[in-house]
Structures are given as structure tokens and as C-alpha cells.
């Protein structure tokens, strides 16, 4: 089991545009990330997952891929990626890459060839072209179909710059098998699979009664073809030697469901080794809701060889410090996250307690969610602000230049990594301690300390007070870690402790 490092790992998500800039152009890159490796080692993470850094027009932050097997020049070159992987390995940090199999960029040569070749051609068969659109809606807003000059329409579940591949055409799985091997051969420890519950579409492309996007099973999500498809990807992962670093190769699927039961098929044996647990992230600051989702998630993975890593934030959702209502709550949530059994993912900046930036000027926003909704939905730029590393004013050490691709707010001086390093009570030091002290193993038992209290036993006791008044702690010998001040045996609201 030792080589299945991902079962209890802490994985750090790098959103490369906003992590660290090494060349002064205001956009993160591999050179910048390399410089910050000691920071990641100090944080104590087992692996990093890079959101897409491939060649791309960046109309959806790189999730519009024009070449799956090359680094976009904005981030460096393949050699810079290799250098990062090698340097990370020296710290025993593994690297996961983001595979985007549902769609590519309209700039991808295969889509350009399809446009050129015209209706009825094998090139068009790589995508989903029809003479008439149906009533499906894009997840980013508006119709899921766009017309091309010869009159045909192509399907895009996301932006019109992101045509969906036709997974029913065997040439598509064949193409992706090459992509997987390309990165696994370069030594990556695993893959994060983008919109993993999409890919296959009902071949009849039926109109639906309710075209509003949801994560329920539908003619475009959670199709039965996925089970066999992921068994084939698992076989590719397992074909790599497991007894040398980085260990058994893994993959984590971005599977969204409206209900836990929608994810059940992905826990069948032999599938993708990890299924993100987004229900924890979706739950409000409410002990009953969190208890229910944790119990349900543990039940899903019980007896399965598929694990469901915990997560409270990523590049698609409002940052925890804002979503939960305060940084105190986000700190308490971190102690919950890192006490739960199994693996946890931490999105860059969570360890600094960064808030969502809500007041970006419209002209600065880049998210297609904002643009396609005519501004009705703010979109995700506010959780993607370049990280503050040092100093008291923008660009806070992010770049040697003066501009950053998204503007950083005033007042982030106390939140920089360097300001937090020297403060023993900082969120950064809380994360460092929690990652170092998190309990191993899978044991888990609920403790009942009141309706508003989330409490469980994991070799030590984790207690989170989600109510409005202080609660009495059970007898203990030692406070291992606390997310805020605790006096004697009373745990204040919005505070978590680990007790022994
Ligand atoms: C996933 C990504 C998101 C992206 C979308 C389309 O949900 O996490 O950032 O916009 O897929 O690729």
C-alpha cells in the first residue's frame, strides 16, 4: 500500500497563472513555481496538481487546450516543466497534470481541420457537428451550439471556444491514450481529469425537458460508457512501475453530481483511483449538513478501492474565507479538512486565508462565465488573484514587473506568505502544523457534543464549534492544535481544536 501514496496525501493545487511569476510579465510560470518549491516543501505537501499550462488561447484560463503535449510559451517550455518535476522529486513532491478530455480549444489543429474539411468528413467526426442544434444549454450560459459558416452547428458544453470531442469515435480515445502516456512517460505521478463525468453524449442528442445545466445524469453527464472508459485509463496508469518514485500512478476525477448517489458508479472496482468529494465544499457552515455529507462520502468509498479526497476550495468556487463568512471559520474548516481520514486537496492561497476578491473592475474580468452571462454571474476571477508573497503593496512579490494579469487588492500586506512566516498564529503556520500533525489511518468515529458541534475521533479528537456560543470540551490531556484562542475547556464559536 505504501506506493499508493495518494490514499493519505495532501495535494496542493497550483493555478499556474497566479502562483508565481519568474520572468516579470505579470503571469505565473514554471520558473516562478520552481523558485517557490522550498515553500511547498516547508508546507509539507506530498504532491502538486497543476491546472492547465498547455498551449492555449486562454479563453477559459487554459481549459481550452490547443496542444495537449506542449507547454504554452507564457509558462516556459517543456524543459522547464521537466526541470520542475525533477526538482520537486528531490523534495519528494509529486506532480499531477490536468487532462481536459471533454473538449479542446477551437484553435486545436483537429478542430481547425474539421472546419476546413466540411460536413460529412472524417475530420468533422472528431467533434459533434449537426445540421440542427438541440435545446442543450452551455454550462457557462447560452446555447451549447454554435453555427459555422457552412451552416452546420457544433456542440460545446462550455464556451463556444471549447468544442466537445466525439468520444464515440475511436480516434478520440486513441488520441487521449497518447496524451496520457506522453505525460506519464515524463514522470508525472498522476492526472486530474477535467469534467470527468461528461465525455460521452447520448448519440441521439435528444432535446431535454429541462435544459438548465445541472449535474444530474443526463444525455451529456454520467453516461454508462464512462465505466469501461475509465477502466481502460486505470489499466494505463497501472502499467507503469509502482515500486519506484513517484509510486503507483493515480488519477483524480472532477466528477460533479447533484446528489451523492450520482457518484456511486465511480466507486466500482477498477475505476479511476480518486473521485473528488465536492459535497464537503458545497456544504454550508452548518454542523448537521457537514455531518451528513461526511457520513455519506465515507459510505460511498467504504469497501471500494476508490477514494474520495476532501476539498474545501479550488479555482472554480468562492474562497472559503469568504464563503464560510470569516477567516476564523476558514481556519476551523482547515482543521476539519486535514483531520478527515484519507487525502485532502488544498488550493493555492487557502493556506494564507485569502478572501475572494469581489470588487474586480468589469474590464479586468476574464472568466467566460462573466462574459457569457453579460455580467449577471460574477464568475471565478475573484479566487484566481495572483498570490501575495511579500511586501506591503501590489504586486506583493508575485512578479519582478509592476503589473499582474488580474489586479491584486490593497491591504494584502499582512496576508503575504512572508508576513505570515514569522507569525506563529498565522494561517500559513496553522496549515504547516496541521499537515505535519494530521492523523494517519482510516479510523473514524463521530462524537456527539451537541447539534452545532462537529466532533470526531481519529486517534485524537477533532472538535469544531459551528454554533454561536462557547461549548465545553471533553476531557483531554493536550491541545495539539487550535484554529484560534481557546481558554481552558471552553471552545469559542467558529473555532476548531485537535485534542489528545
Ligand atoms: C472544469 C474546470 C473549470 C473549467 C471547466 C471547463 O470544471 O475546473 O475551470 O472552466 O472544467 O473546462
CSV table of C-alpha atoms and ligand atoms in Angstrom, one decimal:
chain,number,residue,atom,x,y,z
A,1,UNK,CA,0.0,0.0,0.0
A,2,UNK,CA,3.0,2.3,0.6
A,3,UNK,CA,3.2,3.0,-3.1
A,4,UNK,CA,-0.4,4.2,-3.2
A,5,UNK,CA,0.8,7.4,-1.7
A,6,UNK,CA,-2.4,9.2,-2.8
A,7,UNK,CA,-4.6,7.5,-0.2
A,8,UNK,CA,-3.5,9.8,2.5
A,9,UNK,CA,-1.8,12.6,0.7
A,10,UNK,CA,-2.1,16.3,0.8
A,11,UNK,CA,-2.1,17.7,-2.7
A,12,UNK,CA,-1.6,21.4,-3.4
A,13,UNK,CA,-3.3,22.8,-6.4
A,14,UNK,CA,-1.3,25.3,-8.4
A,15,UNK,CA,-3.2,27.6,-10.7
A,16,UNK,CA,-0.1,28.5,-12.8
A,17,UNK,CA,-1.1,31.9,-14.0
A,18,UNK,CA,-1.5,33.1,-10.4
A,19,UNK,CA,1.1,31.1,-8.4
A,20,UNK,CA,4.5,32.8,-9.0
A,21,UNK,CA,6.0,34.8,-11.9
A,22,UNK,CA,9.6,34.2,-12.8
A,23,UNK,CA,10.0,36.4,-15.9
A,24,UNK,CA,8.4,39.6,-14.8
A,25,UNK,CA,5.5,39.6,-17.3
A,26,UNK,CA,2.8,39.5,-14.5
A,27,UNK,CA,1.7,36.0,-15.3
A,28,UNK,CA,2.9,33.0,-13.3
A,29,UNK,CA,5.2,30.4,-14.9
A,30,UNK,CA,7.3,27.3,-14.3
A,31,UNK,CA,10.4,29.4,-13.4
A,32,UNK,CA,8.4,31.2,-10.7
A,33,UNK,CA,7.0,27.9,-9.4
A,34,UNK,CA,10.5,26.4,-9.3
A,35,UNK,CA,11.6,29.3,-7.1
A,36,UNK,CA,8.7,28.5,-4.7
A,37,UNK,CA,9.4,24.8,-4.3
A,38,UNK,CA,11.0,25.3,-0.9
A,39,UNK,CA,7.8,27.0,0.2
A,40,UNK,CA,5.8,23.9,-0.9
A,41,UNK,CA,8.3,21.6,0.8
A,42,UNK,CA,8.0,23.6,4.0
A,43,UNK,CA,4.2,23.4,3.8
A,44,UNK,CA,4.7,19.7,3.7
A,45,UNK,CA,2.6,18.7,0.7
A,46,UNK,CA,3.0,15.3,-1.0
A,47,UNK,CA,2.1,16.4,-4.5
A,48,UNK,CA,1.1,19.4,-6.6
A,49,UNK,CA,-1.6,19.4,-9.2
A,50,UNK,CA,-1.1,22.0,-12.0
A,51,UNK,CA,-4.2,23.4,-13.6
A,52,UNK,CA,-3.6,23.5,-17.4
A,53,UNK,CA,-0.4,25.1,-18.7
A,54,UNK,CA,-0.7,23.7,-22.3
A,55,UNK,CA,-0.7,25.8,-25.4
A,56,UNK,CA,-3.9,27.7,-25.4
A,57,UNK,CA,-5.6,30.9,-26.4
A,58,UNK,CA,-6.7,31.2,-22.7
A,59,UNK,CA,-10.3,31.9,-23.3
A,60,UNK,CA,-11.1,29.7,-20.4
A,61,UNK,CA,-7.9,30.0,-18.4
A,62,UNK,CA,-6.2,27.3,-20.3
A,63,UNK,CA,-9.0,24.8,-20.1
A,64,UNK,CA,-9.2,25.5,-23.8
A,65,UNK,CA,-6.3,23.3,-24.9
A,66,UNK,CA,-4.8,23.8,-28.4
A,67,UNK,CA,-1.9,21.3,-27.9
A,68,UNK,CA,-2.1,18.7,-25.1
A,69,UNK,CA,1.5,17.8,-25.4
A,70,UNK,CA,3.3,21.2,-25.1
A,71,UNK,CA,3.8,23.9,-22.6
A,72,UNK,CA,2.4,27.3,-23.5
A,73,UNK,CA,5.2,29.8,-24.0
A,74,UNK,CA,3.6,32.0,-21.4
A,75,UNK,CA,4.7,29.4,-18.8
A,76,UNK,CA,8.1,28.4,-20.3
A,77,UNK,CA,8.9,25.3,-22.3
A,78,UNK,CA,8.7,21.5,-21.8
A,79,UNK,CA,12.2,21.6,-20.5
A,80,UNK,CA,11.0,24.0,-17.7
A,81,UNK,CA,8.2,21.5,-16.9
A,82,UNK,CA,10.8,18.7,-16.7
A,83,UNK,CA,13.0,20.8,-14.5
A,84,UNK,CA,10.2,21.4,-12.1
A,85,UNK,CA,9.3,17.7,-12.0
A,86,UNK,CA,12.9,16.8,-11.2
A,87,UNK,CA,13.4,19.5,-8.6
A,88,UNK,CA,10.1,18.5,-7.0
A,89,UNK,CA,11.1,14.9,-6.8
A,90,UNK,CA,14.2,15.9,-4.9
A,91,UNK,CA,11.7,17.2,-2.2
A,92,UNK,CA,9.6,14.0,-2.7
A,93,UNK,CA,6.9,16.1,-4.1
A,94,UNK,CA,5.0,14.5,-6.9
A,95,UNK,CA,3.4,16.3,-9.9
A,96,UNK,CA,-0.2,15.8,-11.3
A,97,UNK,CA,-1.2,17.3,-14.6
A,98,UNK,CA,-4.7,18.4,-15.6
A,99,UNK,CA,-6.2,16.4,-18.5
A,100,UNK,CA,-9.1,18.1,-20.3
A,101,UNK,CA,-10.8,15.3,-22.3
A,102,UNK,CA,-14.3,16.7,-22.8
A,103,UNK,CA,-13.3,19.5,-25.1
A,104,UNK,CA,-10.4,21.2,-26.7
A,105,UNK,CA,-9.8,24.8,-27.9
A,106,UNK,CA,-11.3,25.8,-31.2
A,107,UNK,CA,-7.7,26.6,-32.1
A,108,UNK,CA,-6.7,22.9,-31.8
A,109,UNK,CA,-5.5,21.7,-35.2
A,110,UNK,CA,-8.1,18.9,-35.2
A,111,UNK,CA,-10.9,21.4,-34.9
A,112,UNK,CA,-9.4,23.7,-37.5
A,113,UNK,CA,-9.1,20.7,-39.8
A,114,UNK,CA,-12.8,19.8,-39.1
A,115,UNK,CA,-13.8,23.3,-40.1
A,116,UNK,CA,-11.8,23.2,-43.2
A,117,UNK,CA,-12.9,19.7,-44.3
A,118,UNK,CA,-16.6,20.4,-44.2
A,119,UNK,CA,-19.8,18.4,-43.5
A,120,UNK,CA,-19.6,14.6,-43.7
A,121,UNK,CA,-15.8,14.4,-43.4
A,122,UNK,CA,-13.9,12.2,-41.0
A,123,UNK,CA,-12.4,15.4,-39.6
A,124,UNK,CA,-15.9,16.6,-38.5
A,125,UNK,CA,-16.5,13.2,-36.9
A,126,UNK,CA,-13.8,14.1,-34.3
A,127,UNK,CA,-16.4,16.6,-32.9
A,128,UNK,CA,-20.1,16.7,-32.6
A,129,UNK,CA,-21.4,18.6,-35.7
A,130,UNK,CA,-25.1,18.5,-36.7
A,131,UNK,CA,-27.3,20.3,-39.2
A,132,UNK,CA,-29.6,21.4,-36.5
A,133,UNK,CA,-28.9,22.3,-32.8
A,134,UNK,CA,-30.9,20.8,-30.0
A,135,UNK,CA,-32.0,22.7,-26.9
A,136,UNK,CA,-29.0,21.9,-24.7
A,137,UNK,CA,-27.5,24.9,-22.7
A,138,UNK,CA,-23.9,25.7,-22.1
A,139,UNK,CA,-22.8,25.4,-18.5
A,140,UNK,CA,-21.3,28.9,-18.9
A,141,UNK,CA,-24.7,30.3,-20.2
A,142,UNK,CA,-26.4,30.5,-23.6
A,143,UNK,CA,-26.9,27.7,-26.2
A,144,UNK,CA,-24.5,24.8,-26.2
A,145,UNK,CA,-24.3,25.0,-30.0
A,146,UNK,CA,-22.5,27.4,-32.3
A,147,UNK,CA,-23.0,27.6,-36.1
A,148,UNK,CA,-20.1,27.6,-38.5
A,149,UNK,CA,-20.1,29.4,-41.9
A,150,UNK,CA,-21.2,26.3,-43.9
A,151,UNK,CA,-24.4,26.1,-41.8
A,152,UNK,CA,-23.6,23.2,-39.5
A,153,UNK,CA,-23.5,23.5,-35.7
A,154,UNK,CA,-21.1,22.1,-33.2
A,155,UNK,CA,-21.7,21.2,-29.6
A,156,UNK,CA,-19.8,22.9,-26.7
A,157,UNK,CA,-20.9,22.2,-23.2
A,158,UNK,CA,-18.7,25.1,-22.1
A,159,UNK,CA,-17.6,28.2,-24.1
A,160,UNK,CA,-18.0,28.4,-27.9
A,161,UNK,CA,-14.2,28.3,-28.0
A,162,UNK,CA,-14.3,24.8,-26.4
A,163,UNK,CA,-15.8,22.3,-28.9
A,164,UNK,CA,-16.7,18.9,-27.4
A,165,UNK,CA,-14.8,15.9,-28.7
A,166,UNK,CA,-16.8,13.0,-30.1
A,167,UNK,CA,-15.9,10.2,-27.7
A,168,UNK,CA,-18.0,7.7,-29.7
A,169,UNK,CA,-15.3,8.0,-32.5
A,170,UNK,CA,-12.5,5.5,-31.6
A,171,UNK,CA,-10.0,8.1,-32.9
A,172,UNK,CA,-10.7,10.3,-29.9
A,173,UNK,CA,-9.8,7.7,-27.1
A,174,UNK,CA,-6.8,6.8,-29.2
A,175,UNK,CA,-5.6,10.4,-29.2
A,176,UNK,CA,-6.1,10.7,-25.5
A,177,UNK,CA,-4.2,7.5,-24.8
A,178,UNK,CA,-1.2,9.1,-26.4
A,179,UNK,CA,-1.7,12.2,-24.3
A,180,UNK,CA,-1.8,10.2,-21.1
A,181,UNK,CA,1.3,8.3,-22.0
A,182,UNK,CA,3.1,11.4,-23.0
A,183,UNK,CA,2.8,12.9,-19.5
A,184,UNK,CA,3.2,9.6,-17.6
A,185,UNK,CA,6.4,8.9,-19.5
A,186,UNK,CA,7.7,12.3,-18.4
A,187,UNK,CA,7.4,11.1,-14.8
A,188,UNK,CA,4.1,12.7,-13.7
A,189,UNK,CA,2.5,10.9,-10.7
A,190,UNK,CA,-1.0,11.3,-11.9
A,191,UNK,CA,-3.7,13.2,-13.6
A,192,UNK,CA,-6.6,15.4,-12.6
A,193,UNK,CA,-9.4,14.7,-15.1
A,194,UNK,CA,-11.5,17.7,-16.0
A,195,UNK,CA,-15.3,17.4,-16.1
A,196,UNK,CA,-14.8,13.6,-15.9
A,197,UNK,CA,-18.5,12.9,-15.8
A,198,UNK,CA,-19.0,14.3,-19.3
A,199,UNK,CA,-17.2,13.0,-22.4
A,200,UNK,CA,-19.8,10.6,-23.8
A,201,UNK,CA,-23.1,12.1,-25.1
A,202,UNK,CA,-26.4,10.3,-25.9
A,203,UNK,CA,-25.9,9.7,-29.7
A,204,UNK,CA,-29.4,10.7,-30.4
A,205,UNK,CA,-28.7,14.2,-28.9
A,206,UNK,CA,-32.4,14.4,-27.7
A,207,UNK,CA,-34.0,17.7,-26.6
A,208,UNK,CA,-34.5,17.7,-22.9
A,209,UNK,CA,-37.5,18.8,-20.9
A,210,UNK,CA,-35.3,21.0,-18.6
A,211,UNK,CA,-32.2,22.2,-20.4
A,212,UNK,CA,-31.0,24.2,-17.4
A,213,UNK,CA,-27.5,22.9,-16.7
A,214,UNK,CA,-27.3,20.6,-13.6
A,215,UNK,CA,-25.0,17.8,-12.5
A,216,UNK,CA,-27.7,15.1,-12.6
A,217,UNK,CA,-27.4,12.1,-15.0
A,218,UNK,CA,-28.5,13.5,-18.4
A,219,UNK,CA,-27.8,12.9,-22.1
A,220,UNK,CA,-24.5,14.6,-21.6
A,221,UNK,CA,-23.4,13.7,-18.0
A,222,UNK,CA,-22.8,10.4,-16.1
A,223,UNK,CA,-23.3,8.1,-19.2
A,224,UNK,CA,-22.8,4.4,-18.7
A,225,UNK,CA,-20.0,4.3,-21.3
A,226,UNK,CA,-17.7,6.0,-18.7
A,227,UNK,CA,-17.3,2.9,-16.5
A,228,UNK,CA,-15.5,1.0,-19.2
A,229,UNK,CA,-13.6,4.0,-20.4
A,230,UNK,CA,-12.1,4.7,-17.0
A,231,UNK,CA,-11.2,1.0,-16.6
A,232,UNK,CA,-9.1,1.5,-19.7
A,233,UNK,CA,-7.4,4.6,-18.3
A,234,UNK,CA,-6.8,2.7,-15.0
A,235,UNK,CA,-5.1,0.0,-16.9
A,236,UNK,CA,-2.8,2.6,-18.5
A,237,UNK,CA,-1.9,4.0,-15.1
A,238,UNK,CA,-1.3,0.6,-13.6
A,239,UNK,CA,1.0,-0.3,-16.5
A,240,UNK,CA,3.7,2.0,-15.0
A,241,UNK,CA,6.1,0.6,-12.4
A,242,UNK,CA,4.8,1.2,-8.9
A,243,UNK,CA,7.9,0.4,-6.9
A,244,UNK,CA,9.9,3.5,-7.8
A,245,UNK,CA,9.2,7.1,-7.2
A,246,UNK,CA,6.6,8.6,-7.8
A,247,UNK,CA,4.9,5.3,-6.8
A,248,UNK,CA,1.7,3.9,-8.3
A,249,UNK,CA,0.3,6.4,-10.8
A,250,UNK,CA,-3.1,7.9,-10.0
A,251,UNK,CA,-5.8,10.0,-11.3
A,252,UNK,CA,-8.5,12.1,-9.6
A,253,UNK,CA,-11.7,12.8,-11.4
A,254,UNK,CA,-13.6,16.0,-11.3
A,255,UNK,CA,-17.0,14.3,-11.0
A,256,UNK,CA,-19.8,16.6,-10.1
A,257,UNK,CA,-23.2,15.3,-9.1
A,258,UNK,CA,-26.3,16.9,-7.7
A,259,UNK,CA,-26.6,14.1,-5.1
A,260,UNK,CA,-24.0,11.7,-3.7
A,261,UNK,CA,-25.8,8.8,-5.4
A,262,UNK,CA,-24.8,10.2,-8.8
A,263,UNK,CA,-21.2,9.5,-8.0
A,264,UNK,CA,-21.8,5.9,-6.9
A,265,UNK,CA,-20.8,4.3,-10.3
A,266,UNK,CA,-17.3,5.8,-10.0
A,267,UNK,CA,-16.6,3.8,-6.9
A,268,UNK,CA,-16.9,0.4,-8.7
A,269,UNK,CA,-13.6,-1.5,-8.6
A,270,UNK,CA,-11.0,-0.9,-11.2
A,271,UNK,CA,-12.0,2.7,-12.0
A,272,UNK,CA,-10.2,6.0,-11.6
A,273,UNK,CA,-8.5,5.7,-8.2
A,274,UNK,CA,-9.9,9.0,-6.8
A,275,UNK,CA,-13.2,10.8,-7.1
A,276,UNK,CA,-13.2,14.4,-5.8
A,277,UNK,CA,-15.6,14.9,-2.9
A,278,UNK,CA,-17.3,18.2,-3.8
A,279,UNK,CA,-20.2,17.8,-1.4
A,280,UNK,CA,-18.0,18.8,1.5
A,281,UNK,CA,-17.1,22.0,-0.4
A,282,UNK,CA,-20.7,22.7,-1.3
A,283,UNK,CA,-22.0,22.3,2.3
A,284,UNK,CA,-22.7,25.5,4.2
A,285,UNK,CA,-21.1,26.3,7.6
A,286,UNK,CA,-23.6,24.0,9.3
A,287,UNK,CA,-22.7,21.1,11.5
A,288,UNK,CA,-25.7,19.0,10.5
A,289,UNK,CA,-25.1,19.5,6.8
A,290,UNK,CA,-21.4,18.7,7.1
A,291,UNK,CA,-22.1,15.6,9.3
A,292,UNK,CA,-24.5,14.3,6.6
A,293,UNK,CA,-22.1,14.8,3.7
A,294,UNK,CA,-19.1,13.3,5.6
A,295,UNK,CA,-21.1,10.3,6.6
A,296,UNK,CA,-22.4,9.9,3.0
A,297,UNK,CA,-19.0,10.2,1.5
A,298,UNK,CA,-17.4,7.7,3.8
A,299,UNK,CA,-20.2,5.3,3.0
A,300,UNK,CA,-19.6,5.7,-0.7
A,301,UNK,CA,-15.9,4.8,-0.5
A,302,UNK,CA,-16.3,2.1,2.2
A,303,UNK,CA,-15.2,-1.2,0.8
A,304,UNK,CA,-14.1,0.3,-2.5
A,305,UNK,CA,-10.6,0.8,-3.7
A,306,UNK,CA,-11.6,4.2,-5.0
A,307,UNK,CA,-11.0,7.1,-2.5
A,308,UNK,CA,-12.8,10.4,-2.3
A,309,UNK,CA,-10.4,13.2,-1.4
A,310,UNK,CA,-11.7,16.0,0.7
A,311,UNK,CA,-11.6,19.6,-0.6
A,312,UNK,CA,-13.0,22.9,0.5
A,313,UNK,CA,-11.8,25.1,-2.4
A,314,UNK,CA,-10.5,25.3,-5.9
A,315,UNK,CA,-10.2,27.6,-8.8
A,316,UNK,CA,-13.9,27.4,-9.6
A,317,UNK,CA,-15.5,28.3,-6.3
A,318,UNK,CA,-15.6,31.3,-3.9
A,319,UNK,CA,-12.7,31.1,-1.5
A,320,UNK,CA,-13.5,29.5,1.9
A,321,UNK,CA,-12.7,32.6,3.9
A,322,UNK,CA,-15.5,34.4,2.1
A,323,UNK,CA,-17.8,31.5,1.5
A,324,UNK,CA,-17.9,30.5,5.2
A,325,UNK,CA,-18.3,34.1,6.3
A,326,UNK,CA,-14.9,34.7,8.0
A,327,UNK,CA,-11.3,33.7,8.1
A,328,UNK,CA,-11.9,32.3,11.6
A,329,UNK,CA,-14.3,29.8,10.0
A,330,UNK,CA,-12.0,29.0,7.2
A,331,UNK,CA,-9.2,28.3,9.7
A,332,UNK,CA,-11.5,26.0,11.6
A,333,UNK,CA,-12.6,24.3,8.4
A,334,UNK,CA,-8.9,23.7,7.6
A,335,UNK,CA,-8.6,21.7,10.8
A,336,UNK,CA,-11.7,19.7,9.9
A,337,UNK,CA,-10.4,19.1,6.3
A,338,UNK,CA,-7.0,18.0,7.5
A,339,UNK,CA,-8.3,15.8,10.2
A,340,UNK,CA,-10.7,13.7,8.0
A,341,UNK,CA,-9.4,10.3,7.0
A,342,UNK,CA,-7.8,10.0,3.6
A,343,UNK,CA,-6.5,12.5,1.2
A,344,UNK,CA,-7.1,16.3,1.0
A,345,UNK,CA,-6.5,18.9,-1.7
A,346,UNK,CA,-5.5,22.5,-0.8
A,347,UNK,CA,-6.0,25.2,-3.4
A,348,UNK,CA,-3.2,27.8,-3.6
A,349,UNK,CA,-3.8,30.7,-1.2
A,350,UNK,CA,-6.1,28.7,1.1
A,351,UNK,CA,-3.1,28.3,3.3
A,352,UNK,CA,-2.8,32.1,3.5
A,353,UNK,CA,-6.5,32.5,4.3
A,354,UNK,CA,-7.0,34.7,1.2
A,355,UNK,CA,-10.5,36.0,0.8
A,356,UNK,CA,-12.4,36.1,-2.5
A,357,UNK,CA,-11.8,39.4,-4.4
A,358,UNK,CA,-15.3,40.6,-5.1
A,359,UNK,CA,-14.7,44.1,-6.5
A,360,UNK,CA,-12.6,43.5,-9.6
A,361,UNK,CA,-13.4,46.0,-12.2
A,362,UNK,CA,-15.5,44.5,-15.0
A,363,UNK,CA,-12.9,45.3,-17.6
A,364,UNK,CA,-10.3,43.2,-15.7
A,365,UNK,CA,-12.5,40.1,-15.6
A,366,UNK,CA,-11.6,37.2,-18.0
A,367,UNK,CA,-13.9,34.4,-16.9
A,368,UNK,CA,-16.2,33.3,-19.7
A,369,UNK,CA,-18.8,32.8,-17.0
A,370,UNK,CA,-18.8,36.5,-16.6
A,371,UNK,CA,-18.6,37.3,-20.2
A,372,UNK,CA,-21.2,34.8,-21.5
A,373,UNK,CA,-23.7,35.9,-18.8
A,374,UNK,CA,-23.4,39.5,-19.7
A,375,UNK,CA,-22.0,40.1,-16.2
A,376,UNK,CA,-25.1,38.6,-14.4
A,377,UNK,CA,-22.7,36.0,-12.9
A,378,UNK,CA,-19.5,37.4,-11.5
A,379,UNK,CA,-17.6,34.3,-12.4
A,380,UNK,CA,-14.4,32.8,-10.9
A,381,UNK,CA,-11.7,35.5,-11.3
A,382,UNK,CA,-12.0,36.5,-7.7
A,383,UNK,CA,-10.5,33.3,-6.5
A,384,UNK,CA,-7.7,33.4,-9.1
A,385,UNK,CA,-5.9,36.6,-8.0
A,386,UNK,CA,-2.1,36.3,-8.2
A,387,UNK,CA,-0.7,35.2,-4.8
A,388,UNK,CA,0.8,37.7,-2.4
A,389,UNK,CA,4.3,36.6,-1.5
A,390,UNK,CA,5.9,39.6,0.2
A,391,UNK,CA,5.8,43.4,0.7
A,392,UNK,CA,3.0,45.7,1.6
A,393,UNK,CA,1.6,46.7,-1.8
A,394,UNK,CA,0.8,45.1,-5.2
A,395,UNK,CA,2.4,43.2,-6.8
A,396,UNK,CA,3.3,41.7,-3.4
A,397,UNK,CA,6.4,39.9,-4.7
A,398,UNK,CA,4.4,38.0,-7.2
A,399,UNK,CA,6.4,39.4,-10.1
A,400,UNK,CA,9.5,41.5,-10.6
A,401,UNK,CA,7.4,43.6,-13.0
A,402,UNK,CA,4.7,46.0,-12.0
A,403,UNK,CA,1.5,44.6,-13.4
A,404,UNK,CA,-0.3,41.3,-12.7
A,405,UNK,CA,-2.7,39.7,-15.1
A,406,UNK,CA,-5.5,40.3,-12.6
A,407,UNK,CA,-5.1,43.2,-10.3
A,408,UNK,CA,-4.4,42.5,-6.6
A,409,UNK,CA,-6.3,44.4,-3.9
A,410,UNK,CA,-4.9,46.9,-1.5
A,411,UNK,CA,-4.4,45.7,2.1
A,412,UNK,CA,-3.0,42.2,1.4
A,413,UNK,CA,0.4,43.1,3.1
A,414,UNK,CA,-0.5,41.1,6.3
A,415,UNK,CA,-1.6,38.2,4.2
A,416,UNK,CA,1.6,37.7,2.3
A,417,UNK,CA,3.5,34.4,2.8
A,418,UNK,CA,6.5,36.3,4.1
A,419,UNK,CA,4.4,38.3,6.7
A,420,UNK,CA,2.8,35.0,7.8
A,421,UNK,CA,6.0,33.1,8.1
A,422,UNK,CA,7.1,34.9,11.2
A,423,UNK,CA,3.7,34.9,12.9
A,424,UNK,CA,3.3,31.7,14.9
A,425,UNK,CA,-0.5,32.2,14.9
A,426,UNK,CA,-0.8,32.8,11.1
A,427,UNK,CA,-3.0,30.7,8.8
A,428,UNK,CA,0.1,29.6,7.0
A,429,UNK,CA,1.7,28.2,10.2
A,430,UNK,CA,-1.7,26.6,11.1
A,431,UNK,CA,-1.6,24.8,7.8
A,432,UNK,CA,2.0,23.8,8.2
A,433,UNK,CA,1.3,22.3,11.6
A,434,UNK,CA,-1.9,20.6,10.6
A,435,UNK,CA,-0.2,19.0,7.6
A,436,UNK,CA,2.7,17.8,9.8
A,437,UNK,CA,0.4,16.5,12.6
A,438,UNK,CA,-2.6,15.1,10.6
A,439,UNK,CA,-3.5,11.7,11.9
A,440,UNK,CA,-2.7,8.7,9.7
A,441,UNK,CA,-5.1,5.8,9.0
A,442,UNK,CA,-8.7,5.5,8.2
A,443,UNK,CA,-10.3,5.2,11.7
A,444,UNK,CA,-13.2,7.5,12.1
A,445,UNK,CA,-16.0,7.8,14.7
A,446,UNK,CA,-18.5,10.6,15.4
A,447,UNK,CA,-18.7,12.1,18.8
A,448,UNK,CA,-21.8,13.7,20.0
A,449,UNK,CA,-21.2,17.1,21.6
A,450,UNK,CA,-24.3,18.9,20.6
A,451,UNK,CA,-26.1,19.8,17.4
A,452,UNK,CA,-23.9,22.7,16.4
A,453,UNK,CA,-20.7,20.9,17.1
A,454,UNK,CA,-18.8,18.7,14.6
A,455,UNK,CA,-16.7,16.3,16.6
A,456,UNK,CA,-15.0,13.1,15.7
A,457,UNK,CA,-12.4,10.7,16.9
A,458,UNK,CA,-9.3,9.9,14.8
A,459,UNK,CA,-6.8,8.7,17.2
A,460,UNK,CA,-7.1,12.2,18.5
A,461,UNK,CA,-10.3,14.2,18.8
A,462,UNK,CA,-11.3,17.0,16.4
A,463,UNK,CA,-13.9,19.4,17.6
A,464,UNK,CA,-15.4,22.3,15.5
A,465,UNK,CA,-17.8,24.7,17.1
A,466,UNK,CA,-20.2,25.9,14.4
A,467,UNK,CA,-22.7,27.4,16.9
A,468,UNK,CA,-23.0,30.8,18.4
A,469,UNK,CA,-21.9,30.1,22.0
A,470,UNK,CA,-18.9,28.5,23.5
A,471,UNK,CA,-19.1,24.7,24.1
A,472,UNK,CA,-17.5,22.7,26.8
A,473,UNK,CA,-14.7,20.4,25.5
A,474,UNK,CA,-14.5,16.8,26.5
A,475,UNK,CA,-11.7,15.9,29.0
A,476,UNK,CA,-8.2,16.0,27.3
A,477,UNK,CA,-4.5,15.9,28.1
A,478,UNK,CA,-3.3,18.3,25.5
A,479,UNK,CA,-4.4,20.7,22.8
A,480,UNK,CA,-2.5,19.5,19.7
A,481,UNK,CA,-3.6,22.4,17.5
A,482,UNK,CA,-6.2,25.1,17.7
A,483,UNK,CA,-7.5,27.4,14.9
A,484,UNK,CA,-8.0,30.3,17.4
A,485,UNK,CA,-7.6,31.2,21.1
A,486,UNK,CA,-9.0,28.6,23.5
A,487,UNK,CA,-9.3,29.2,27.2
A,488,UNK,CA,-9.3,26.2,29.5
A,489,UNK,CA,-12.1,23.8,28.4
A,490,UNK,CA,-14.4,26.2,26.5
A,491,UNK,CA,-14.2,26.2,22.7
A,492,UNK,CA,-15.4,29.6,21.3
A,493,UNK,CA,-17.7,29.7,18.2
A,494,UNK,CA,-16.1,29.3,14.8
A,495,UNK,CA,-13.1,27.6,16.3
A,496,UNK,CA,-11.7,24.1,15.9
A,497,UNK,CA,-9.2,22.1,18.1
A,498,UNK,CA,-7.4,18.8,17.9
A,499,UNK,CA,-7.2,17.2,21.3
A,500,UNK,CA,-5.3,14.3,22.8
B,1,LIG,C1,-13.7,22.3,-15.1
B,1,LIG,C2,-12.6,23.3,-14.7
B,1,LIG,C3,-13.1,24.7,-15.0
B,1,LIG,C4,-13.3,24.8,-16.4
B,1,LIG,C5,-14.3,23.7,-16.9
B,1,LIG,C6,-14.2,23.6,-18.4
B,1,LIG,O1,-14.9,22.5,-14.4
B,1,LIG,O2,-12.3,23.1,-13.3
B,1,LIG,O3,-12.2,25.6,-14.5
B,1,LIG,O4,-13.8,26.1,-16.8
B,1,LIG,O5,-14.0,22.5,-16.4
B,1,LIG,O6,-13.0,23.0,-18.8
